[in-house]
Short mmCIF file of C-alpha atoms and ligand atoms in Angstrom, two decimals:
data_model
loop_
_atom_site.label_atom_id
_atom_site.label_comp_id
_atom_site.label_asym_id
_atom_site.label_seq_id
_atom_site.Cartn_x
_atom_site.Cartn_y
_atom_site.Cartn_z
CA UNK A 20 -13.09 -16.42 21.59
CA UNK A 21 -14.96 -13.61 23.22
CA UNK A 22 -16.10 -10.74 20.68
CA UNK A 23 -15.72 -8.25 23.47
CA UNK A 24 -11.95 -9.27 24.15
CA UNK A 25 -11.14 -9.30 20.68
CA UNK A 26 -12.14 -5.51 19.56
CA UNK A 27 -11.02 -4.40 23.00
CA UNK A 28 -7.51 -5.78 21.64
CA UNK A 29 -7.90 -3.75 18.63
CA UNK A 30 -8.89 -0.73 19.97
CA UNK A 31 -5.66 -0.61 21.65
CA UNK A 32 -3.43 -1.50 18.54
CA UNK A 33 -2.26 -4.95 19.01
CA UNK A 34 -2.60 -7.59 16.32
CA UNK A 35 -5.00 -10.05 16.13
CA UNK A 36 -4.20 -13.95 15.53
CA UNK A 37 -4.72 -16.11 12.76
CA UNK A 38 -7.24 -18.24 14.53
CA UNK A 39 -9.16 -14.89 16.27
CA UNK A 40 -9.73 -13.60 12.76
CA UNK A 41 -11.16 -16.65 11.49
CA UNK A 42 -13.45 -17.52 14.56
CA UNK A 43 -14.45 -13.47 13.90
CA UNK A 44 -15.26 -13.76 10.15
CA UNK A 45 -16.81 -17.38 10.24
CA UNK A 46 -18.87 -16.53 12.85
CA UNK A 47 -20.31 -13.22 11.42
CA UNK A 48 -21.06 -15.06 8.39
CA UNK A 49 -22.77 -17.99 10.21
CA UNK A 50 -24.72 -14.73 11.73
CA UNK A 51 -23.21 -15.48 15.27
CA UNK A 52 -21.04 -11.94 15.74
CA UNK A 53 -24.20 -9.57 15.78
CA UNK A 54 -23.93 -6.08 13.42
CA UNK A 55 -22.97 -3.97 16.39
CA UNK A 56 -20.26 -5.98 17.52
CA UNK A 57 -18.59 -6.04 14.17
CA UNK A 58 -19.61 -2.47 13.38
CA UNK A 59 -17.21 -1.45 16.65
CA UNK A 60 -14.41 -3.99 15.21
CA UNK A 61 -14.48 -2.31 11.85
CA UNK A 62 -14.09 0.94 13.62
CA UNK A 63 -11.29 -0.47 15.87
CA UNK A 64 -9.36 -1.60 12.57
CA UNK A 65 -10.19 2.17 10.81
CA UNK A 66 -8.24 3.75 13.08
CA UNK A 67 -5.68 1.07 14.65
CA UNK A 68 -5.32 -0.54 11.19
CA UNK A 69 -4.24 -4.35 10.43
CA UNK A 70 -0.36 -5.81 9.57
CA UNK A 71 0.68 -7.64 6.55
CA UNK A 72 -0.20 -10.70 8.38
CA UNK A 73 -3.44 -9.95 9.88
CA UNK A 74 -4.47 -8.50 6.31
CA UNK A 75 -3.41 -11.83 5.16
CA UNK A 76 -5.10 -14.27 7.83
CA UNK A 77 -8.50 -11.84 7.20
CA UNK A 78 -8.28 -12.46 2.97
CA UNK A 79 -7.82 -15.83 3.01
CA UNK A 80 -10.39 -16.60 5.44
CA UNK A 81 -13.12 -14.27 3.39
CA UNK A 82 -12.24 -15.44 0.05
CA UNK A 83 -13.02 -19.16 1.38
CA UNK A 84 -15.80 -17.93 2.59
CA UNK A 85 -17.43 -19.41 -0.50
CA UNK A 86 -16.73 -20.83 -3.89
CA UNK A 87 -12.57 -21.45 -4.85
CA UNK A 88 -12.59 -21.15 -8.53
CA UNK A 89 -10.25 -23.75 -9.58
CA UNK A 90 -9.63 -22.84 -13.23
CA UNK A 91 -6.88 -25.92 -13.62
CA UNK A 92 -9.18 -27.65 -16.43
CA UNK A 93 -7.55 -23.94 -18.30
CA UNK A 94 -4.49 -25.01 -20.07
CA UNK A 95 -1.01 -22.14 -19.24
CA UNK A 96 -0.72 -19.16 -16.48
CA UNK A 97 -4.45 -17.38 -16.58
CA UNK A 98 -3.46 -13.44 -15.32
CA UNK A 99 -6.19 -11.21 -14.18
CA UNK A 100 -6.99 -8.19 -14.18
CA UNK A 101 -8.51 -5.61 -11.83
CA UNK A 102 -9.26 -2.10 -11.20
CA UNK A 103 -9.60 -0.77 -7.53
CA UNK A 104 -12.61 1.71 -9.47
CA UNK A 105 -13.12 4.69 -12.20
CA UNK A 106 -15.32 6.97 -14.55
CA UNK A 107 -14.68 5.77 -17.82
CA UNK A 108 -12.86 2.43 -17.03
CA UNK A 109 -13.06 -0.01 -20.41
CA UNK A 110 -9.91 -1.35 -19.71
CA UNK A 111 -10.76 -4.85 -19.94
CA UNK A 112 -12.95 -4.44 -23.08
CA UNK A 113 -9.26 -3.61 -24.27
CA UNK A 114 -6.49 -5.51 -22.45
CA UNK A 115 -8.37 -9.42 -22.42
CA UNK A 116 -8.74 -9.57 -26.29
CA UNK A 117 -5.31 -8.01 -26.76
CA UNK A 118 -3.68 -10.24 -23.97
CA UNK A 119 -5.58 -13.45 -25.66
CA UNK A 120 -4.55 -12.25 -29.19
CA UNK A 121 -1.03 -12.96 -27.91
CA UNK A 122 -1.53 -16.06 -26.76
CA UNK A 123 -2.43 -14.82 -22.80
CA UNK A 124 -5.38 -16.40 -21.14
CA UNK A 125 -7.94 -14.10 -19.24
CA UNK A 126 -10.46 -15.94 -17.27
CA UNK A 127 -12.02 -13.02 -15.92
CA UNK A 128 -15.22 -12.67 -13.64
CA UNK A 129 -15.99 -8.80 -13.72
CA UNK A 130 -18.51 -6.79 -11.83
CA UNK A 131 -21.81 -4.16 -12.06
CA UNK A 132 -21.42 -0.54 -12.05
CA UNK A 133 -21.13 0.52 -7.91
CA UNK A 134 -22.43 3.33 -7.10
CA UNK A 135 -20.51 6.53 -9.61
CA UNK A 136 -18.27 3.82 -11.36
CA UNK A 137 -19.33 1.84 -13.90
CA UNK A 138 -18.79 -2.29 -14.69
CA UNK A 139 -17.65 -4.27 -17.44
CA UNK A 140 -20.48 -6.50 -17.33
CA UNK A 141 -23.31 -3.45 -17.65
CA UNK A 142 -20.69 -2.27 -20.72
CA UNK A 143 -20.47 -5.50 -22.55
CA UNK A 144 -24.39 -6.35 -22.15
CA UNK A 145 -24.74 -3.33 -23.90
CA UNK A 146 -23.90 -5.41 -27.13
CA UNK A 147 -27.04 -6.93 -28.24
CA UNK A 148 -27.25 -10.77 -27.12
CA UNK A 149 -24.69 -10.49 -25.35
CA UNK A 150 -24.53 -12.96 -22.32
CA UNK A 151 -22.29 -12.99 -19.28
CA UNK A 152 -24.28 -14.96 -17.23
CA UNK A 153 -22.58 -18.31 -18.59
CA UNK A 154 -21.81 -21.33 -16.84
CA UNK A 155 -18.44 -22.76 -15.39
CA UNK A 156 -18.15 -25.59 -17.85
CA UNK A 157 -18.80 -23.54 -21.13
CA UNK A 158 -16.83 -20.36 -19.40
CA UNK A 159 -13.42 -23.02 -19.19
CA UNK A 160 -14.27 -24.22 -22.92
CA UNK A 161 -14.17 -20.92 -24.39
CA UNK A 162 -10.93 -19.65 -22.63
CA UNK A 163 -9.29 -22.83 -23.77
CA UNK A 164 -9.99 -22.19 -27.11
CA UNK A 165 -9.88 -18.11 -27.19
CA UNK A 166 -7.91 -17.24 -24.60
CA UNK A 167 -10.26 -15.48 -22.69
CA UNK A 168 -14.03 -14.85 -21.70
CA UNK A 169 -15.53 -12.03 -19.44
CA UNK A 170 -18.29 -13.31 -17.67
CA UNK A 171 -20.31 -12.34 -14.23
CA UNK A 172 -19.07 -12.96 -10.86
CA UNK A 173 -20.67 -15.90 -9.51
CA UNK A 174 -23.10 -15.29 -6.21
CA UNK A 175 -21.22 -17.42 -4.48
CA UNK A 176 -17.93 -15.31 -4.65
CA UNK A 177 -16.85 -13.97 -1.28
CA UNK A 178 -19.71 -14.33 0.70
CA UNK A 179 -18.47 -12.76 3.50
CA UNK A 180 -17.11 -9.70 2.01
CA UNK A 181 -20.60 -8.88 0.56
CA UNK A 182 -22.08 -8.72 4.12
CA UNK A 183 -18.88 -7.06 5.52
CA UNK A 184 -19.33 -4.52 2.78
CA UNK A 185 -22.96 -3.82 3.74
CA UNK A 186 -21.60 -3.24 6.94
CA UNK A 187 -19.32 -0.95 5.99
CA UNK A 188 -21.53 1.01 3.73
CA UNK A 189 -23.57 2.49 6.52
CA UNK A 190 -21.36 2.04 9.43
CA UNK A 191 -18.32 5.15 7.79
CA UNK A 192 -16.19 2.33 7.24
CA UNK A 193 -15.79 1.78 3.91
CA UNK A 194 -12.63 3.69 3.28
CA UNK A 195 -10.39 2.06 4.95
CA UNK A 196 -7.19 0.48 3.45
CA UNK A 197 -6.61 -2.66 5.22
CA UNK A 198 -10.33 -3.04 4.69
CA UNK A 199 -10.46 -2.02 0.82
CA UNK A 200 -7.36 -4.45 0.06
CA UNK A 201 -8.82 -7.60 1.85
CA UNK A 202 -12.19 -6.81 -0.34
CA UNK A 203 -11.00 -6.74 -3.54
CA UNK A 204 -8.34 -9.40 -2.86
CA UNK A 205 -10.64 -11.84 -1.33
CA UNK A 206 -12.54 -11.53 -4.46
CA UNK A 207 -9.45 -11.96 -6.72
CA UNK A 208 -8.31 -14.67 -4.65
CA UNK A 209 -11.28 -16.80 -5.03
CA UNK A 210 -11.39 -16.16 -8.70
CA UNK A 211 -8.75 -18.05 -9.10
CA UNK A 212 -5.85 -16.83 -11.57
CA UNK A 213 -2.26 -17.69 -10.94
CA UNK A 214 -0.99 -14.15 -10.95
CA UNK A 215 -2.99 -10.41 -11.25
CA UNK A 216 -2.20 -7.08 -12.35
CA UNK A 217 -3.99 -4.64 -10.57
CA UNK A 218 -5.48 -1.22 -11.68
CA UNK A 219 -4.43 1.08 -8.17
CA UNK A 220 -6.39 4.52 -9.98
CA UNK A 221 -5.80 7.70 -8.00
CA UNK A 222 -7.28 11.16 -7.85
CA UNK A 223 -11.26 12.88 -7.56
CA UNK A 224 -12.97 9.68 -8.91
CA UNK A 225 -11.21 7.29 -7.13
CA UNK A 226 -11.59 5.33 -3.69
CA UNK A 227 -7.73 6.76 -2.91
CA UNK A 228 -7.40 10.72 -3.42
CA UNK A 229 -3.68 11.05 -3.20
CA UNK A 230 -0.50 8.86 -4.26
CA UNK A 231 0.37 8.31 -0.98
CA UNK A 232 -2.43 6.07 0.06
CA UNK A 233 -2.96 4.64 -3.57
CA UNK A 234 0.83 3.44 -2.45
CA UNK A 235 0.11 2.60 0.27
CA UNK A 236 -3.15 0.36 -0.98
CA UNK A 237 -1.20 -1.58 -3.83
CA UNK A 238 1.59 -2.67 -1.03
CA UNK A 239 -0.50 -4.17 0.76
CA UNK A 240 -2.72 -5.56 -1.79
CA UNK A 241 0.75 -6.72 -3.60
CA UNK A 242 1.73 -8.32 0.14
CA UNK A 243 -1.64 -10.13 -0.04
CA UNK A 244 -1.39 -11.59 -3.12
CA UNK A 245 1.95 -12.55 -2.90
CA UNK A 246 1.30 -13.99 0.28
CA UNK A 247 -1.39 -16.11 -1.23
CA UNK A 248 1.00 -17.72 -3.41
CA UNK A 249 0.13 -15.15 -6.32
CA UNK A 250 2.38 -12.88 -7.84
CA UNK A 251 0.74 -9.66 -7.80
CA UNK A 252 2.02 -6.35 -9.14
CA UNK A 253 0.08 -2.79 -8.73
CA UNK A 254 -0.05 -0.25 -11.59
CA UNK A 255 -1.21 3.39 -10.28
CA UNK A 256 -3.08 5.09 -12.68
CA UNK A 257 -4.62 8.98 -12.81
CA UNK A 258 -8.45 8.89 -12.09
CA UNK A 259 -8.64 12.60 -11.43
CA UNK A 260 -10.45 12.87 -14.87
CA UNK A 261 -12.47 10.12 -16.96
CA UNK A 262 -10.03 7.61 -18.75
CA UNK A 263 -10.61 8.39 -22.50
CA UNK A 264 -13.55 10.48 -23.77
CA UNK A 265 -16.45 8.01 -23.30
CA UNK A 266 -18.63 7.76 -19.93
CA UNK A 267 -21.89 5.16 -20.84
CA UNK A 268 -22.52 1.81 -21.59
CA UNK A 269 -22.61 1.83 -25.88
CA UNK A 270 -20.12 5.11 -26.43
CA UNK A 271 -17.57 3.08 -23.86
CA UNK A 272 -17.58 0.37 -26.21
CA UNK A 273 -17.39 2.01 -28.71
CA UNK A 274 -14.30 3.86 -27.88
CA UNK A 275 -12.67 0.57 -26.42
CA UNK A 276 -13.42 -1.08 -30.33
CA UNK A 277 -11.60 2.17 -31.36
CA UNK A 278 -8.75 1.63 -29.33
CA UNK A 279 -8.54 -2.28 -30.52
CA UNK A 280 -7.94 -0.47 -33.47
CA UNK A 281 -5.38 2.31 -32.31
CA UNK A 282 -7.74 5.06 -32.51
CA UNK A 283 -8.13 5.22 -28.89
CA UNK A 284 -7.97 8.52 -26.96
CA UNK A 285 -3.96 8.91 -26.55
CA UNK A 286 -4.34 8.20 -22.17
CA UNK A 287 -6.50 5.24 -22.69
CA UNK A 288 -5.07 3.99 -25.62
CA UNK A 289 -1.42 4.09 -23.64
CA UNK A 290 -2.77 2.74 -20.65
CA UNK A 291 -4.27 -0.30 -22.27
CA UNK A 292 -0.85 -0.81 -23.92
CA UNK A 293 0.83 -0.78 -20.43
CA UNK A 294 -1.70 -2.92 -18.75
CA UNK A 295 -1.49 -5.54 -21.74
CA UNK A 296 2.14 -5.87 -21.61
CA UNK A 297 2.34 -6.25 -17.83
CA UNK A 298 -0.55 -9.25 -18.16
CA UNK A 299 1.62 -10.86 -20.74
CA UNK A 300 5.00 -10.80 -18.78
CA UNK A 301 3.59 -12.05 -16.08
CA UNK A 302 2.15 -14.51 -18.40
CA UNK A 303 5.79 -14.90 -19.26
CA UNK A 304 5.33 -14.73 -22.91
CA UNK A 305 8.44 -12.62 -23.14
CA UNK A 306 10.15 -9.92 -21.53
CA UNK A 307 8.88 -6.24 -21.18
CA UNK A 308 9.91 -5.05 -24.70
CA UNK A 309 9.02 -8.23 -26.56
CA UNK A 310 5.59 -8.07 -24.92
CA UNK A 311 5.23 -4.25 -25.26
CA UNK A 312 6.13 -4.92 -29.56
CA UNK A 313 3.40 -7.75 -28.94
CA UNK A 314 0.74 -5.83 -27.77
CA UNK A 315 1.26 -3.29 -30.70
CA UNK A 316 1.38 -5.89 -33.63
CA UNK A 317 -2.11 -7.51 -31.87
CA UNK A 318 -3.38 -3.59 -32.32
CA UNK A 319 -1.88 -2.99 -36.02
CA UNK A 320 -2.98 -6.32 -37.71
CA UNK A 321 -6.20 -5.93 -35.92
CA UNK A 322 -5.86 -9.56 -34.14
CA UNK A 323 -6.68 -8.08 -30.81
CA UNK A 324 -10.17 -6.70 -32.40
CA UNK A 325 -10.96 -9.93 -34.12
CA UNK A 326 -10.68 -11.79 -30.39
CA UNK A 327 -13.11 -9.62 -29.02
CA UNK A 328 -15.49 -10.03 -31.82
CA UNK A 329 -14.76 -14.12 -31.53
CA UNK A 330 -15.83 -13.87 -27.42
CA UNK A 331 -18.61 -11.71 -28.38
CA UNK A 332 -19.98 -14.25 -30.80
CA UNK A 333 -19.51 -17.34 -28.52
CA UNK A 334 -21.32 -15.51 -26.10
CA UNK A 335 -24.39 -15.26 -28.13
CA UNK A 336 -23.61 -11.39 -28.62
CA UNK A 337 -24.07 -10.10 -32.52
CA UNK A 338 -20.21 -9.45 -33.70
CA UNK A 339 -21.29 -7.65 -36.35
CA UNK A 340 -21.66 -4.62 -33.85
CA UNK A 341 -18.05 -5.19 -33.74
CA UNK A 342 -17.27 -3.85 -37.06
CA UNK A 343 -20.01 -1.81 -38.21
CA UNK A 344 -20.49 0.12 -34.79
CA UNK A 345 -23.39 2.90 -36.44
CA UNK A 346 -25.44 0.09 -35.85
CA UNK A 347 -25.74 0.62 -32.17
CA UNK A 348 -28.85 2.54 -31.01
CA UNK A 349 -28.16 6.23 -30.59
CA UNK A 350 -29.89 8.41 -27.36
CA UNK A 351 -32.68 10.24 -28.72
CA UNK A 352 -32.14 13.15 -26.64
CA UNK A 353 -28.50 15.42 -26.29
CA UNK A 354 -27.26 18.08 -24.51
CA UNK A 355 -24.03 20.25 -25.04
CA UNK A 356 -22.36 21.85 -22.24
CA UNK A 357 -20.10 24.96 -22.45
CA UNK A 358 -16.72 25.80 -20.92
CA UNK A 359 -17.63 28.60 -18.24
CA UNK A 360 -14.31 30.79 -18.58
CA UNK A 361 -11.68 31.56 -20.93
CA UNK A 362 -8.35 30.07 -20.03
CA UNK A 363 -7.72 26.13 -18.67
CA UNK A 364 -10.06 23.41 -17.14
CA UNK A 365 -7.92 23.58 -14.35
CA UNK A 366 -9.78 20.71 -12.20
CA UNK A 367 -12.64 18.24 -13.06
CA UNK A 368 -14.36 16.41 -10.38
CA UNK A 369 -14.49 13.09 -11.75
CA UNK A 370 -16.77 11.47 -9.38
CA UNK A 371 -19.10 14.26 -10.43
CA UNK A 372 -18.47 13.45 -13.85
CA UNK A 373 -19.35 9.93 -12.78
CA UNK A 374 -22.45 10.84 -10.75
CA UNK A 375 -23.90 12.82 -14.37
CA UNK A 376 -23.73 9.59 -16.08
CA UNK A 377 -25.70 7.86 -13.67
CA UNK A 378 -28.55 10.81 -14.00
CA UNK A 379 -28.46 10.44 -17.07
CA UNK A 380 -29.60 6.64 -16.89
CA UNK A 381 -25.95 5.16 -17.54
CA UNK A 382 -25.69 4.03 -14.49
CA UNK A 383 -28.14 2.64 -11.39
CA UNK A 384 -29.48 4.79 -8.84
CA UNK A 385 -31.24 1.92 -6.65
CA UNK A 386 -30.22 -1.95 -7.37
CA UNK A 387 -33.93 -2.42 -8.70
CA UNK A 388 -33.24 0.56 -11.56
CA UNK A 389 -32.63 -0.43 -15.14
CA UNK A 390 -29.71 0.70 -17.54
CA UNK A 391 -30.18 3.50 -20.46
CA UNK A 392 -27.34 1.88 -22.55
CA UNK A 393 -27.35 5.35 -24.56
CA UNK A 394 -26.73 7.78 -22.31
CA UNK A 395 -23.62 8.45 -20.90
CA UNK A 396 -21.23 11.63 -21.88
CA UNK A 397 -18.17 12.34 -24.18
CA UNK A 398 -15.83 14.74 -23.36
CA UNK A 399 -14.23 17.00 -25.96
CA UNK A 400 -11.71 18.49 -23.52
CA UNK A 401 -10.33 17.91 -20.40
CA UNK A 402 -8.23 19.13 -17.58
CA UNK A 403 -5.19 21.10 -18.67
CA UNK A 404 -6.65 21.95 -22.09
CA UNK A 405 -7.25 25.50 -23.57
CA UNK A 406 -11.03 26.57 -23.75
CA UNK A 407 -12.60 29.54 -24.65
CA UNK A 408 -16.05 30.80 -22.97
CA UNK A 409 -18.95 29.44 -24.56
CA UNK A 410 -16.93 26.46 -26.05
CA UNK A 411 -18.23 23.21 -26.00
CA UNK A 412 -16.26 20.91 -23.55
CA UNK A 413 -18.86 17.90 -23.59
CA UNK A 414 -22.04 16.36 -24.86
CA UNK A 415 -24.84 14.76 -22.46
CA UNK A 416 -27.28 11.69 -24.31
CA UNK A 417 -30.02 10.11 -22.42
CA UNK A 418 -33.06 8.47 -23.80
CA UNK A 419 -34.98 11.30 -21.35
CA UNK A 420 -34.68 14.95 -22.30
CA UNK A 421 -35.88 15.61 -18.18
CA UNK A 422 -33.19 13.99 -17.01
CA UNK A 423 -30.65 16.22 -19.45
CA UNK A 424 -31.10 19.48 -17.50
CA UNK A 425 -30.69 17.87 -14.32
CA UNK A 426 -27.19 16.26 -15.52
CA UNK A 427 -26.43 19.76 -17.17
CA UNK A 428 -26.20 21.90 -14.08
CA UNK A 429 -24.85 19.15 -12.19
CA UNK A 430 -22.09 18.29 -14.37
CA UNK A 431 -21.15 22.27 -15.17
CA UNK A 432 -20.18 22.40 -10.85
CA UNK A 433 -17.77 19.84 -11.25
CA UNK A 434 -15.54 22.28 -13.46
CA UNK A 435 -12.68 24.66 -12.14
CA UNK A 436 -10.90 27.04 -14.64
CA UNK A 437 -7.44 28.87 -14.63
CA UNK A 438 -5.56 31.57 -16.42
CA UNK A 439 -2.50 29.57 -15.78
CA UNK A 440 -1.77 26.07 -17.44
CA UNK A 441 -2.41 23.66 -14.38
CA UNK A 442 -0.39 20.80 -13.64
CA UNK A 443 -1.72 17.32 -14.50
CA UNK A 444 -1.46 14.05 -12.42
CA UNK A 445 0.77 11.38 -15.28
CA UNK A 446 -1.53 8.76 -16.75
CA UNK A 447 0.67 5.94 -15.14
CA UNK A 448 1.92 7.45 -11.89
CA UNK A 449 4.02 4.09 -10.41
CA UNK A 450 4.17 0.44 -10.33
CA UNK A 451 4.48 -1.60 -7.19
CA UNK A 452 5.39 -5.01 -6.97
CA UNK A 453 7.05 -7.70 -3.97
CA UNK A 454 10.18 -5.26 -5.26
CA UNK A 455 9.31 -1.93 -4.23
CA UNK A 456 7.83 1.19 -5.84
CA UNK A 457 8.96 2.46 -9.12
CA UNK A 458 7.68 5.93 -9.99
CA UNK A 459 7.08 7.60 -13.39
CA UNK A 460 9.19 8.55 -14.76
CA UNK A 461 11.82 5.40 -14.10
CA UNK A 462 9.03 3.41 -14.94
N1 URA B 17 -14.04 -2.33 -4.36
C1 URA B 17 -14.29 -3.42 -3.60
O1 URA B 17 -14.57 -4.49 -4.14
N2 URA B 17 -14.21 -3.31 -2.27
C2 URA B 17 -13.89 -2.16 -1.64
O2 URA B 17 -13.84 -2.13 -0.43
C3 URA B 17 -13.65 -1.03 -2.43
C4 URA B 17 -13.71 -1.14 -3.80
#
């Protein structure tokens, strides 16, 4: 194969073979395809794009790129769970221990906060002892006997997608949807799980802005999967505001330990439902109302909050946090912010919202920085609600009262207001699966 025939092909929109695509991926990893010469291919593929089968042929060749998971030694169908990126996003803090409290297994290996989004792992080390860093052996053991453990992905997960995604970073590449759904896939395929249920968020703090190409993402992230030999479905779900009310490491647990417990904030609380139920038919512990009742006993009799205290304490985390959650350290510094107008927040920009949290030491602004599990901000209203001038609509906490007033004026751009009552995005906009595309509200 000659790198200079192959991107020439691109660039003028035919597809690729199976064995081009692997000669171009194993030989950029082996370092033999130099930067610039992939750089132009990546371009080539952002504007000519990739079929179902190329996309296919390029996952399956990144996610061996490194270590196959093979979770077999995990007795029953293991379902993951993923989310394509959000402000606010517990979800898993919620859905494993519900999913496991129903006899579901969740093996899942979950990631850092990226840039404005934040990661289970930074959220769930913000329990004290908690440890995600666990090995393979232990990590089987526990899900075998809880039904689920959240630990780190391994460094040897998709090699080749972490140097592609460097790539990408700095060469105006990264949002591209063949290239988006072969990263996250390739990472999902090596993990392992039989079948995945996956998180396709939509709106200002998302990678896709509109439905159309969040559609168009889970389709062919669904093909992928499916093609793989793992049924995959796609849930689409509104990311043009913060899920829930929390944004930060301790309040985001906090608020996911509240919604174990059906206090949630009503569009994360219902979200978490959905997303449980979908793991568990796909689990095929019953159909969609059986598993929907399932998921709401495991919240009433408070089974699906006792499972995430058990993982907690096998993970050398202190449960007790769990059930006495004042005990968690509080920011020593706060900041309230004040609704601008009179009328409706008409718009938030949520990857603003996102970018505040980071300021305010949630989040990391170099990979060297370390996290302020305090800070972070809740939201007292959102879009579509009534404020008044002067109200407050939020509350800043950082450990540093500098870093509040640069947050403050940040934050306060990323609000729009309205006489009129604005129309909002639905929490769960459409599901996608090998079937089609069912939108809300046939849902
Ligand atoms: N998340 C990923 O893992 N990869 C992408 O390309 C985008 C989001």
């Amino acid at each position: 194969m000659r790198m200079y025939d192959v991107i020439e092909k691109k660039k003028r929109g035919f597809a690729l073979t199976k064995q081009e695509i692997y000669d171009v991926i194993n030989g950029y990893v082996a370092d033999e395809i130099p930067d610039y010469q992939m750089s132009a291919l990546l371009m080539a593929i952002y504007y000519m794009g990739m079929t179902d089968e190329e996309l296919l042929y390029m996952t399956e060749c990144m996610a061996h790129s490194g270590d196959m998971v093979d979770l077999s030694e995990i007795s029953g169908i293991k379902v993951d769970k993923h989310s394509t990126g959000g402000v606010g996003d517990k979800t898993t803090l919620v859905v494993a221990p519900i999913v496991a409290a129903c006899g579901g297994k969740v093996a899942k290996m979950s990631g850092r906060g990226l840039g404005f989004t934040g990661g289970t792992i930074d959220k769930l080390e913000a329990i004290p002892g908690m440890r995600t860093a666990i090995d393979e052996k232990r990590f089987f053991d526990i899900v075998n006997r809880l039904g689920l453990s959240v630990i780190g992905q391994s460094a040897n997960i998709a090699p080749a997608d972490k140097k592609l995604y460097a790539l990408r970073d700095v060469t105006a590449t990264v949002d591209s949807i063949p290239l988006i759904a072969a990263s996250i896939m390739s990472k999902k395929l090596a993990a392992g799980s039989d079948k995945i249920v996956l998180d396709v968020t939509v709106g200002s703090g998302a990678f896709m802005k509109s439905v159309d190409d969040a559609i168009v993402l889970a389709k062919k992230m669904v093909a992928i999967g499916e093609g793989a030999g793992r049924q995959t479905i796609a849930i689409l779900t509104n990311m043009d505001v913060p899920l829930g009310v929390a944004v930060g490491n301790t309040i985001e647990v906090i608020e996911a330990i509240d919604t174990l417990k059906g206090n949630g904030p009503r569009d994360f609380q219902e979200i978490c439902e959905i997303f449980a139920t979908s793991m568990l038919v796909l689990g095929e512990k019953g159909s969609e109302e059986e598993c929907a009742n399932m998921v709401k006993k495991a919240i009433q009799s408070g089974s699906g909050l006792d499972k995430f205290a058990e993982m907690i304490r096998e993970q050398g985390g202190d449960e007790s946090y769990i059930y006495h959650t004042e005990k968690f350290q509080k920011a020593l510094c706060e900041r309230k912010i004040f609704a601008g107008e009179t009328g409706y927040i008409s718009s938030m920009n949520t990857e603003m919202c996102g970018k505040t949290a980071v300021i305010l030491g949630a989040g990391r602004e170099t990979k060297e920085s370390s996290i302020d599990n305090t800070a972070g901000i809740h939201f007292y209203k959102k879009t579509g609600e009534q404020v008044g001038k002067g109200e407050v609509i939020a509350t800043l906490y950082s450990s540093e009262e500098k870093k509040l007033n640069d947050a403050a004026s940040y934050l306060e751009k990323g609000y729009t207001y309205s006489k009129e009552q604005p129309k909002k995005m639905d929490n769960v906009i459409a599901r996608v699966s090998k079937d089609g595309v069912v939108r809300n509200p046939d849902l």
